[in-house]
mmCIF file of C-alpha atoms in Angstrom:
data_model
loop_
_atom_site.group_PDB
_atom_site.id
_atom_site.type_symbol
_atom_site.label_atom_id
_atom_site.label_comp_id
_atom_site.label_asym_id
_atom_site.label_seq_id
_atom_site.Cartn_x
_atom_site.Cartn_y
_atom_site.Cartn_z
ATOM 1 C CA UNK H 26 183.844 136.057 74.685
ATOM 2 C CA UNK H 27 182.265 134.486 78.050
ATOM 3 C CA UNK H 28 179.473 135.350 79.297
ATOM 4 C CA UNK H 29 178.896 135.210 83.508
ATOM 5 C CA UNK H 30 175.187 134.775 85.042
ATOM 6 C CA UNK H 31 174.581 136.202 87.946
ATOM 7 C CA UNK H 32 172.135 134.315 90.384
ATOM 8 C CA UNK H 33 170.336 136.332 92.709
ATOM 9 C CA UNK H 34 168.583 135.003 95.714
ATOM 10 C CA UNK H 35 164.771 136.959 96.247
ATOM 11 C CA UNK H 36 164.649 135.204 99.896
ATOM 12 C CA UNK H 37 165.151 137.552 102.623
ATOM 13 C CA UNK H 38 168.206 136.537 105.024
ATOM 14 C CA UNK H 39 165.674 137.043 108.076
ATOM 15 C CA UNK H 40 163.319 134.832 106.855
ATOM 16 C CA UNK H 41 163.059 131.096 108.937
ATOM 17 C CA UNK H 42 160.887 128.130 108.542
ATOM 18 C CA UNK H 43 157.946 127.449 111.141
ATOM 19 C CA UNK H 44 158.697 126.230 114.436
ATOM 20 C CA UNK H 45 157.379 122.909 115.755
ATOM 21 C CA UNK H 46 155.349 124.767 118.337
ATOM 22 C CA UNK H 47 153.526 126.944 115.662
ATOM 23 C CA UNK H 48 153.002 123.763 113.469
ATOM 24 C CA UNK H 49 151.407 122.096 116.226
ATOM 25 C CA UNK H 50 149.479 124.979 117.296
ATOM 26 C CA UNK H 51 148.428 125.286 113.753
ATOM 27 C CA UNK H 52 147.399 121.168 113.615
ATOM 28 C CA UNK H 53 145.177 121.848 116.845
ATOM 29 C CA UNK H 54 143.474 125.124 115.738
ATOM 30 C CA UNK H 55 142.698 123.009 112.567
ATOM 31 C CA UNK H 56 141.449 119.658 114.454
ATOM 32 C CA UNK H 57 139.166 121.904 116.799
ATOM 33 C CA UNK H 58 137.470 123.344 113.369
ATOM 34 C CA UNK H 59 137.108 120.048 111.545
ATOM 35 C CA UNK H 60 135.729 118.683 114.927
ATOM 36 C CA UNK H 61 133.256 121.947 115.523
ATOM 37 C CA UNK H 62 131.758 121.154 112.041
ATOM 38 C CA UNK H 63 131.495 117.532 112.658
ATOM 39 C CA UNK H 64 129.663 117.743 115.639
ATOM 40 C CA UNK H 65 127.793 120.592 113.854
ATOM 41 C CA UNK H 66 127.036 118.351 110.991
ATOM 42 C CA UNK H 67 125.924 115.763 113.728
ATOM 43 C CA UNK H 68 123.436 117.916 115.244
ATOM 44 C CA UNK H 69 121.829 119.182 112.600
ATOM 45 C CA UNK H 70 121.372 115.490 111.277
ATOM 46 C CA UNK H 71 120.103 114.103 114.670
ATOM 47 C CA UNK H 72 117.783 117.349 114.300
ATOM 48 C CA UNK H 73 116.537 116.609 111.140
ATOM 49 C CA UNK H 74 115.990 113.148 111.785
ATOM 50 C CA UNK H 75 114.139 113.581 114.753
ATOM 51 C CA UNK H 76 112.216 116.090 113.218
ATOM 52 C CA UNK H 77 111.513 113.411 110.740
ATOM 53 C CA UNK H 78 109.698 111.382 112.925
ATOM 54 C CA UNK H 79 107.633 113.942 115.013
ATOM 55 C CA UNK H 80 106.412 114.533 111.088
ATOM 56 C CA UNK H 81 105.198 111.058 110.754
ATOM 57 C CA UNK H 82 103.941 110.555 113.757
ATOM 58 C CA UNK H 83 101.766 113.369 113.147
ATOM 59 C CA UNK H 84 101.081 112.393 109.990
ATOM 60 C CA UNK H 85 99.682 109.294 111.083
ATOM 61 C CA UNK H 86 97.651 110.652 113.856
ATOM 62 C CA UNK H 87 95.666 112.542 111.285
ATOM 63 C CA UNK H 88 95.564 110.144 109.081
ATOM 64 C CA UNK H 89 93.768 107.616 111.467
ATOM 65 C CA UNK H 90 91.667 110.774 113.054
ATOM 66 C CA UNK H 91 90.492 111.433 109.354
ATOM 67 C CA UNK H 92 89.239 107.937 109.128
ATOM 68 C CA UNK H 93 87.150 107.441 111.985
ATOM 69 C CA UNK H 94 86.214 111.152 112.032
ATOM 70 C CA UNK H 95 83.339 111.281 109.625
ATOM 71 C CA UNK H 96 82.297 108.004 110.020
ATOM 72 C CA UNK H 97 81.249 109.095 114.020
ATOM 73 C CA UNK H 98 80.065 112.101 112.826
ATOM 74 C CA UNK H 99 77.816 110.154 110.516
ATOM 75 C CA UNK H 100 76.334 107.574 112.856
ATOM 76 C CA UNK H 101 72.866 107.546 113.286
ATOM 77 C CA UNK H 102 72.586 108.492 109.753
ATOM 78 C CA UNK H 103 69.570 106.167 108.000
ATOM 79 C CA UNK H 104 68.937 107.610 104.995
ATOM 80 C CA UNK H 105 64.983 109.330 104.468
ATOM 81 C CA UNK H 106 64.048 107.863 107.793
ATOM 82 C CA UNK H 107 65.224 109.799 110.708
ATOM 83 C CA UNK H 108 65.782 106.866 113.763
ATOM 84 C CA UNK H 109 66.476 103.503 113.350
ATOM 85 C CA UNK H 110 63.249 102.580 115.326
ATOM 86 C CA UNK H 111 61.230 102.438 112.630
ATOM 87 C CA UNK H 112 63.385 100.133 110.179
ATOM 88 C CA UNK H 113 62.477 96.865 110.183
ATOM 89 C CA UNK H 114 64.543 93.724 110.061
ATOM 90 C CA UNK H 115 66.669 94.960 112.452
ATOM 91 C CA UNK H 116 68.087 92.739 115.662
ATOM 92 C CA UNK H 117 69.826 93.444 118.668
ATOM 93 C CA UNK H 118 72.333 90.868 120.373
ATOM 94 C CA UNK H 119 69.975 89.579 122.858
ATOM 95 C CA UNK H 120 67.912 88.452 119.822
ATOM 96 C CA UNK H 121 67.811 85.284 117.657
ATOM 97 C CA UNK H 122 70.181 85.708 114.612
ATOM 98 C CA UNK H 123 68.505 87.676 111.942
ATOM 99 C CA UNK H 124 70.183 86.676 108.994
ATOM 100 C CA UNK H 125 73.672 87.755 109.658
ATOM 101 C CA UNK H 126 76.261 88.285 109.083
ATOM 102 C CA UNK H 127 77.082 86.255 112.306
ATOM 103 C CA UNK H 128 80.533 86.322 111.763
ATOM 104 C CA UNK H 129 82.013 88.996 114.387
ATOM 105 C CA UNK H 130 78.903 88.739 116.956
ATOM 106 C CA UNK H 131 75.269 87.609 116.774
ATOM 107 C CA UNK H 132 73.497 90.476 114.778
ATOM 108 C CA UNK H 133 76.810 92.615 114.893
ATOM 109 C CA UNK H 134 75.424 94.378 111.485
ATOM 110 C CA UNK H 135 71.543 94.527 112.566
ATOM 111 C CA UNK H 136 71.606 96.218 115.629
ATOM 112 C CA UNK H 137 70.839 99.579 114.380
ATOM 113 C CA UNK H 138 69.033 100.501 117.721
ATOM 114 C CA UNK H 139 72.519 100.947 118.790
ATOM 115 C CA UNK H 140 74.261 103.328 116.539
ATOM 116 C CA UNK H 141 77.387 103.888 118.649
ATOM 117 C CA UNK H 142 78.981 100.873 121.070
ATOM 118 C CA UNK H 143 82.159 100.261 121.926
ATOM 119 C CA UNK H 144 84.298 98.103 124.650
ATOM 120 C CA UNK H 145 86.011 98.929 127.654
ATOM 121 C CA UNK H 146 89.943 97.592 127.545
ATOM 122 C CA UNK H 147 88.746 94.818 126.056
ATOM 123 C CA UNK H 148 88.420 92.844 122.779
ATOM 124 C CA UNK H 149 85.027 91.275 123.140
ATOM 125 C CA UNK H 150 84.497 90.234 118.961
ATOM 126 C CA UNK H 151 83.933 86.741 118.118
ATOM 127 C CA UNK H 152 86.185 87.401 114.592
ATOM 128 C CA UNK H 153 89.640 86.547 115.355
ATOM 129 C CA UNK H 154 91.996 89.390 115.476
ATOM 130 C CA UNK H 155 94.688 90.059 112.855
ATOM 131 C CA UNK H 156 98.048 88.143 113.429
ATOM 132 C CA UNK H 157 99.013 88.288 117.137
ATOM 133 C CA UNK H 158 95.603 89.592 118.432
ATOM 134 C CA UNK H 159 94.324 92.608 119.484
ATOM 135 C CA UNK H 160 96.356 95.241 121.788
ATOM 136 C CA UNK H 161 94.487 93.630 125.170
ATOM 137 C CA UNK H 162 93.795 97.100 127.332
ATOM 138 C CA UNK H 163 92.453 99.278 124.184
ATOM 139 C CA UNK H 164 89.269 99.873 123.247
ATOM 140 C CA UNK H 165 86.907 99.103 120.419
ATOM 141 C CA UNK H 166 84.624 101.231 118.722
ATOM 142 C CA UNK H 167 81.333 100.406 116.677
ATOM 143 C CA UNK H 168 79.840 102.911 114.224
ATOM 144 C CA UNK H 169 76.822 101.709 112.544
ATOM 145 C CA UNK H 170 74.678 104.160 109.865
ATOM 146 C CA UNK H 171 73.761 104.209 106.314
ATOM 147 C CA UNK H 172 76.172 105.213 103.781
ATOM 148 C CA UNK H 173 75.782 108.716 102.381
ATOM 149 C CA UNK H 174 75.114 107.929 98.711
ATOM 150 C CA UNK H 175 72.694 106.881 96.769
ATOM 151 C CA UNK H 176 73.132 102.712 96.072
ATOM 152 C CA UNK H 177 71.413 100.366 93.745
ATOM 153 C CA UNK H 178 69.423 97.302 94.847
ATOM 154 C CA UNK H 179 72.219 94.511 95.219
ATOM 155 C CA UNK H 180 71.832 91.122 96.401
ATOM 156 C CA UNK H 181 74.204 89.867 98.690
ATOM 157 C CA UNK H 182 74.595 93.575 100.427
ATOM 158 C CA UNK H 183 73.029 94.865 103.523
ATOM 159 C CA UNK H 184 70.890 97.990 102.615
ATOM 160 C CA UNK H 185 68.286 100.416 103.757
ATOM 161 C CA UNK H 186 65.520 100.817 102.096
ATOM 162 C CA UNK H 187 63.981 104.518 103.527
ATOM 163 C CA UNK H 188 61.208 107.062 103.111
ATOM 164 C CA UNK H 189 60.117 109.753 105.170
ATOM 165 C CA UNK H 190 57.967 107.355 107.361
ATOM 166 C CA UNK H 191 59.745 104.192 107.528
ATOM 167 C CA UNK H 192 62.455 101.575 106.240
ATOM 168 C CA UNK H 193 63.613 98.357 106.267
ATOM 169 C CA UNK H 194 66.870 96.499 105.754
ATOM 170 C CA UNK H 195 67.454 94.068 102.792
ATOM 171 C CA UNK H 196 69.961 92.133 101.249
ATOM 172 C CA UNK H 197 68.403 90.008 98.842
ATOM 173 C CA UNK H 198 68.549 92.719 95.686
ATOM 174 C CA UNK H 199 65.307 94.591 96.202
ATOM 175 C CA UNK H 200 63.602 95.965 94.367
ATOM 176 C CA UNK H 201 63.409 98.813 96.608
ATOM 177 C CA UNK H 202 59.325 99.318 95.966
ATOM 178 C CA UNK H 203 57.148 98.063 98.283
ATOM 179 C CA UNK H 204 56.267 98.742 102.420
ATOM 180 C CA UNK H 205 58.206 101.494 101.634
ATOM 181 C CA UNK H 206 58.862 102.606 98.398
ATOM 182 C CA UNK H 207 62.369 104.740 98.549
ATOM 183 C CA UNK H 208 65.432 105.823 98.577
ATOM 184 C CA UNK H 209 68.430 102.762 99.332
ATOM 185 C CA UNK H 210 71.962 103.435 100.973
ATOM 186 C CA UNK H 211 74.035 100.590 102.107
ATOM 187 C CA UNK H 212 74.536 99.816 105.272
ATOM 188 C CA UNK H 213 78.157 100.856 107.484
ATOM 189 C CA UNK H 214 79.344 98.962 110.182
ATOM 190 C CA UNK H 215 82.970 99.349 111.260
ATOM 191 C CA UNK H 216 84.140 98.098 114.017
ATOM 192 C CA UNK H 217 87.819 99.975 114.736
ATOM 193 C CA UNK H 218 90.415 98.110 117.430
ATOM 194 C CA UNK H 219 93.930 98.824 117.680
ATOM 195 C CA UNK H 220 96.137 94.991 116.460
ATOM 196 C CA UNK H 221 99.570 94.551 118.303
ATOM 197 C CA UNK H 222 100.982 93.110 114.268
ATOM 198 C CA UNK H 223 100.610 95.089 111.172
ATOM 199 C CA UNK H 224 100.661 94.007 107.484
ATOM 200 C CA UNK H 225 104.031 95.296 107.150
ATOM 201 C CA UNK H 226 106.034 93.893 110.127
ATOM 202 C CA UNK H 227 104.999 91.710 113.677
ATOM 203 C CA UNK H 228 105.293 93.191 116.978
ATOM 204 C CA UNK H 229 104.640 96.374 115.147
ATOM 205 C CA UNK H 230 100.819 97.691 116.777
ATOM 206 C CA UNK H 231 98.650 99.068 113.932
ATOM 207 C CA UNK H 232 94.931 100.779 113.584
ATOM 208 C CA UNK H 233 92.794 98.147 111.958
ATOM 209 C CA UNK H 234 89.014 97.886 111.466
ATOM 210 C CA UNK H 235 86.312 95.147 110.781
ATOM 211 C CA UNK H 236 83.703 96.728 107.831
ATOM 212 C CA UNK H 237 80.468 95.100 106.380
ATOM 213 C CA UNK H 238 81.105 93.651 103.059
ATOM 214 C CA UNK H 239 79.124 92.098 100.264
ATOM 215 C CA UNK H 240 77.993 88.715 101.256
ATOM 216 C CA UNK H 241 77.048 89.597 103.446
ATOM 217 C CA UNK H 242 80.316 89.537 106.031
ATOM 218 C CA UNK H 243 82.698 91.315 108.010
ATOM 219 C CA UNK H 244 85.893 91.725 106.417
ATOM 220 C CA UNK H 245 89.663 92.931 107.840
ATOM 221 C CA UNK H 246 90.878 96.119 106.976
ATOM 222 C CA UNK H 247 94.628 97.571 108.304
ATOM 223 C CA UNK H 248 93.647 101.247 108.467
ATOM 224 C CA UNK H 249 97.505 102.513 109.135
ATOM 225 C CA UNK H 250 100.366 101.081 111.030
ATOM 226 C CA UNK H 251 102.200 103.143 114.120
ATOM 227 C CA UNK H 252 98.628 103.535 116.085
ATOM 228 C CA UNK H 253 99.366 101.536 119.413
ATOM 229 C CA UNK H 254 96.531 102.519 121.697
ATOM 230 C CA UNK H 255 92.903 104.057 121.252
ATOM 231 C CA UNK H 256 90.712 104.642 124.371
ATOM 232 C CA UNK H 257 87.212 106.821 123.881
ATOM 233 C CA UNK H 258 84.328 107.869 125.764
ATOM 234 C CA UNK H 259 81.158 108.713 125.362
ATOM 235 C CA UNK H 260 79.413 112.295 125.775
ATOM 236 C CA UNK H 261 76.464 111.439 126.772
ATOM 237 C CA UNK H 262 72.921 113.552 127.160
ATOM 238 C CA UNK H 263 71.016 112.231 130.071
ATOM 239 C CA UNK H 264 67.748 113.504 128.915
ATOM 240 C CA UNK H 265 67.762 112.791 124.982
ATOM 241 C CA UNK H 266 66.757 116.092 124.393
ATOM 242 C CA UNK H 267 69.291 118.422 123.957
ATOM 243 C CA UNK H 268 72.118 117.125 122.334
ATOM 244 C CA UNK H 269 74.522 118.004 124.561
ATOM 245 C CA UNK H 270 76.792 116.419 126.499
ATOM 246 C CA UNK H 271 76.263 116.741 130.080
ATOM 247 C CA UNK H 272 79.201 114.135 130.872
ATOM 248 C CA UNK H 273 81.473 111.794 129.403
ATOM 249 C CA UNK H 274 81.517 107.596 129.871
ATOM 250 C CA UNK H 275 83.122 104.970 129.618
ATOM 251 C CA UNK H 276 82.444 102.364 126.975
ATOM 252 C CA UNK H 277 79.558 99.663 129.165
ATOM 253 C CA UNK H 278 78.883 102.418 131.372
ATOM 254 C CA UNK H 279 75.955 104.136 129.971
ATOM 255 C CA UNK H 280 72.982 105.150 131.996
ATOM 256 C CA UNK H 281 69.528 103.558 130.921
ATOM 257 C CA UNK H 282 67.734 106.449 128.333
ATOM 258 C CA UNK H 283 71.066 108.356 127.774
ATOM 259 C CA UNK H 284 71.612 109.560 124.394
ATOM 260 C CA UNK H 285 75.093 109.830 122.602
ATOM 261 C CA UNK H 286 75.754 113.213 121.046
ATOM 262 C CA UNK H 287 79.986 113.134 121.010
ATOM 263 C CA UNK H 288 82.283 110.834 121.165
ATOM 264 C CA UNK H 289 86.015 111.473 122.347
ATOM 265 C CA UNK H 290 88.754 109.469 121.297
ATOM 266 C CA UNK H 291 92.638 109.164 122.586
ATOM 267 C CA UNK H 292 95.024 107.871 119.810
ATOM 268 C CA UNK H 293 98.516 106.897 121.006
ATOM 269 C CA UNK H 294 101.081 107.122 117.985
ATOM 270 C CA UNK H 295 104.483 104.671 118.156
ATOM 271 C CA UNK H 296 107.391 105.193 115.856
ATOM 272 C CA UNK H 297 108.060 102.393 113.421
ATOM 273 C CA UNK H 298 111.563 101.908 114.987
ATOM 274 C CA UNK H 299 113.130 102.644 118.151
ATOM 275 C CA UNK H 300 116.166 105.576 117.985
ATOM 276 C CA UNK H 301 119.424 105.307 119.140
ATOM 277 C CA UNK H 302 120.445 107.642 122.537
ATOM 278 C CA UNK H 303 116.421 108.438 122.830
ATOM 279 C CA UNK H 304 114.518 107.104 126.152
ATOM 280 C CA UNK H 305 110.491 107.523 126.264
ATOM 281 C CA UNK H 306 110.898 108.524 129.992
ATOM 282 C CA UNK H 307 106.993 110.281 129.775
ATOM 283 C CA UNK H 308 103.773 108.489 131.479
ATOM 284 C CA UNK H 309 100.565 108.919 129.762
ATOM 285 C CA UNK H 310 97.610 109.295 131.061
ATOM 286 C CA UNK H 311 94.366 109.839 128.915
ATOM 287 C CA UNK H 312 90.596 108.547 128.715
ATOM 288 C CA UNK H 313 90.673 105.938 131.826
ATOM 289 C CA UNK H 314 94.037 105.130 131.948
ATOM 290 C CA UNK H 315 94.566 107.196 135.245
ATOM 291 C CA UNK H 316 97.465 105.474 137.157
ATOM 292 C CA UNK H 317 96.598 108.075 140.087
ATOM 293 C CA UNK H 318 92.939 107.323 140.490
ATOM 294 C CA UNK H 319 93.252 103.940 140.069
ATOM 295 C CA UNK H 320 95.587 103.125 142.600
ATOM 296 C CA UNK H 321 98.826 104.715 141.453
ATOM 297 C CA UNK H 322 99.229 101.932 139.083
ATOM 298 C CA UNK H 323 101.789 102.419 135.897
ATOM 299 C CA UNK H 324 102.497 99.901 133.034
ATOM 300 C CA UNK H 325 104.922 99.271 130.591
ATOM 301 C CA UNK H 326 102.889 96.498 128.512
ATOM 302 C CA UNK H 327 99.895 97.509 127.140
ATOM 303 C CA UNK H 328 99.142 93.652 126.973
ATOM 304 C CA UNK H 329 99.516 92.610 130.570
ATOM 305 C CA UNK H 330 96.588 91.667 132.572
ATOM 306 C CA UNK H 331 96.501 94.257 134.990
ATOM 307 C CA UNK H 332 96.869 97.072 132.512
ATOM 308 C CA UNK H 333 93.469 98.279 132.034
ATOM 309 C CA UNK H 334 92.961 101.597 133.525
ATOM 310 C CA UNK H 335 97.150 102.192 134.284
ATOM 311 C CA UNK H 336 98.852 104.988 132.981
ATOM 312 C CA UNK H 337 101.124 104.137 130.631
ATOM 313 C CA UNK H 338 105.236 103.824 130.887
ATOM 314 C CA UNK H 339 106.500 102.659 128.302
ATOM 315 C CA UNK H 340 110.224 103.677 129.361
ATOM 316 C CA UNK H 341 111.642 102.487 125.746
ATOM 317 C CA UNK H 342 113.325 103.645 122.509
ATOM 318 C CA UNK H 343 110.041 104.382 120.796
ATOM 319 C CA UNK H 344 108.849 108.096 120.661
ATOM 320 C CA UNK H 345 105.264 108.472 120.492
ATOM 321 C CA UNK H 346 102.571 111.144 120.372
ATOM 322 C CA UNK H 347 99.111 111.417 122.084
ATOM 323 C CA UNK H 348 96.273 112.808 120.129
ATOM 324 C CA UNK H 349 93.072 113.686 120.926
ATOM 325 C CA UNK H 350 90.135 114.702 119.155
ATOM 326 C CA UNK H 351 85.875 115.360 120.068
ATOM 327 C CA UNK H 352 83.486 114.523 117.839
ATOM 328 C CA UNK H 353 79.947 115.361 117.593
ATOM 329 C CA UNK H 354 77.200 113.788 116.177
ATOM 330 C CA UNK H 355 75.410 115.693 113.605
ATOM 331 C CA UNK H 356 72.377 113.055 113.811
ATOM 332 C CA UNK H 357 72.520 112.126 117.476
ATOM 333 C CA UNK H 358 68.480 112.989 118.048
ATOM 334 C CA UNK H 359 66.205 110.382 117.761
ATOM 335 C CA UNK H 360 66.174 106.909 117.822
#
């Protein structure tokens, strides 16, 4: 007996296949989507990456802010003894070496008379710069004070021996007991400047800093790399009473009897690389770099001979960020 199968078709007889029109309508529908969330994908990267670096450029303004910061706010500091006139073995510039260190200036550690100093677009330090050399049209800025812990008598260190009258400064181990009897710190002296190299690449501007070591001498420390410019003035107090600034000066340009009481300080912040598509199209103008009151002038090498006191141009793949920050000076009565 034979069996017959029966096949039956489930596929409607109005159904068709898709045109060539829909396909390609379909194709382009899909290629705008897959573009849409490339670009979108794009974007957001480009976002995040700038993002990025507006995060460490801040994070390196603060960093460098947080260094010098205290150490201002500090200066003037002698221990017991409130003034530097009174501590002996001291010496200014002007005067015959006292002893040194030598290394950076004649009496660069022993002027304690001045607390605060600092140059005007200029590197004026007789210790070489790191690598390349300084950044030519920044500043430099001296703090000098006594540290604000208690030390031991140790040869080869500049110290302060202090009492409530008087002090002295030592470095041959003490002990700390006679004309005075006291209290010993050691002595600060950091001399910031802004390097055009850094430890970590050349051509790449960095904050660095000369400090009083053991020795005694002045030895090179890279505070952070990215920092390409610093610029400060001084808030002075005309009649060294009040402690408060009545105006602010240029480093050099301090009137005879005028006390410091603040100090305010311009850090310019570089990127570590330059970024693709970006143009630093901004001029800066802070501290005494004024292009318009200085004759309209603009520059975009910090280095260049005529750049003191121009605003700055840089016109370049770098981003950057300008800081600024005031500082006053808890101890800036009395000499």
């Amino acid at each position: 007996m034979k069996r017959s199968f029966e096949i039956t078709s489930f596929c409607s007889p109005n159904q068709a296949g898709v045109s060539l029109i829909e396909l390609m309508v379909a194709v382009t529908i899909g290629a705008i989507l897959i573009f849409g969330a490339t670009q979108v994908y794009v974007d957001s990267r480009k976002t995040y990456e700038t993002s990025e670096i507006v995060a460490r450029l801040q994070e390196t303004a603060r960093y460098a802010i947080a260094v010098i910061e205290p150490d201002v706010r500090m200066s003037n500091y002698w221990g017991l003894v409130k003034g530097s006139g009174v501590i002996a073995n001291q010496a200014s510039a002007s005067e015959a070496p006292g002893g040194g260190p030598d290394n950076c200036g004649i009496n660069h550690a022993r002027d304690l008379l001045t607390n605060l100093e600092g140059t005007n677009n200029s590197y004026s330090l007789s210790c070489d710069a790191y690598g390349a050399g300084a950044v030519e049209s920044a500043d430099t800025l001296t703090v000098r004070r006594a540290a604000t812990t208690i030390a031991a008598a140790t040869a080869g260190t500049l110290q302060i021996c202090s009492t409530r009258m008087m002090g002295r400064l030592f470095s041959d181990g003490g002990p700390c007991t006679a004309a005075p009897a006291g209290q010993v710190n050691d002595l600060i002296v950091n001399t910031y400047y802004v390097d055009r190299d850094s430890v970590q690449q050349e051509d790449a501007p960095a904050l660095r800093r000369w400090s009083l070591a053991a020795g005694p001498s002045f030895s090179s420390q890279e505070i952070i790399p990215g920092v390409e410019d610093m610029q400060i003035q001084f808030g002075i107090d005309t009649t060294g009473t009040s402690a408060i600034a009545s105006r602010y000066v240029n480093p050099g340009s301090l009137p005879t009897g005028a006390q410091i009481v603040a100090v305010r300080i311009w850090i310019l912040v570089r990127a570590e690389n330059p970024e693709v598509g970006f143009i630093d199209g901004r001029v800066y103008e802070y501290g005494d770099r004024i292009g318009e009151k200085n004759g309209n002038c603009n520059t975009a090498d910090l280095n260049a001979t005529d750049a003191a006191t121009c605003a700055y141009a840089p016109a370049d793949s770098f981003r950057r960020l300008l800081v600024s920050r005031t500082i006053q000076i808890r101890n800036a009565i009395g000499t």
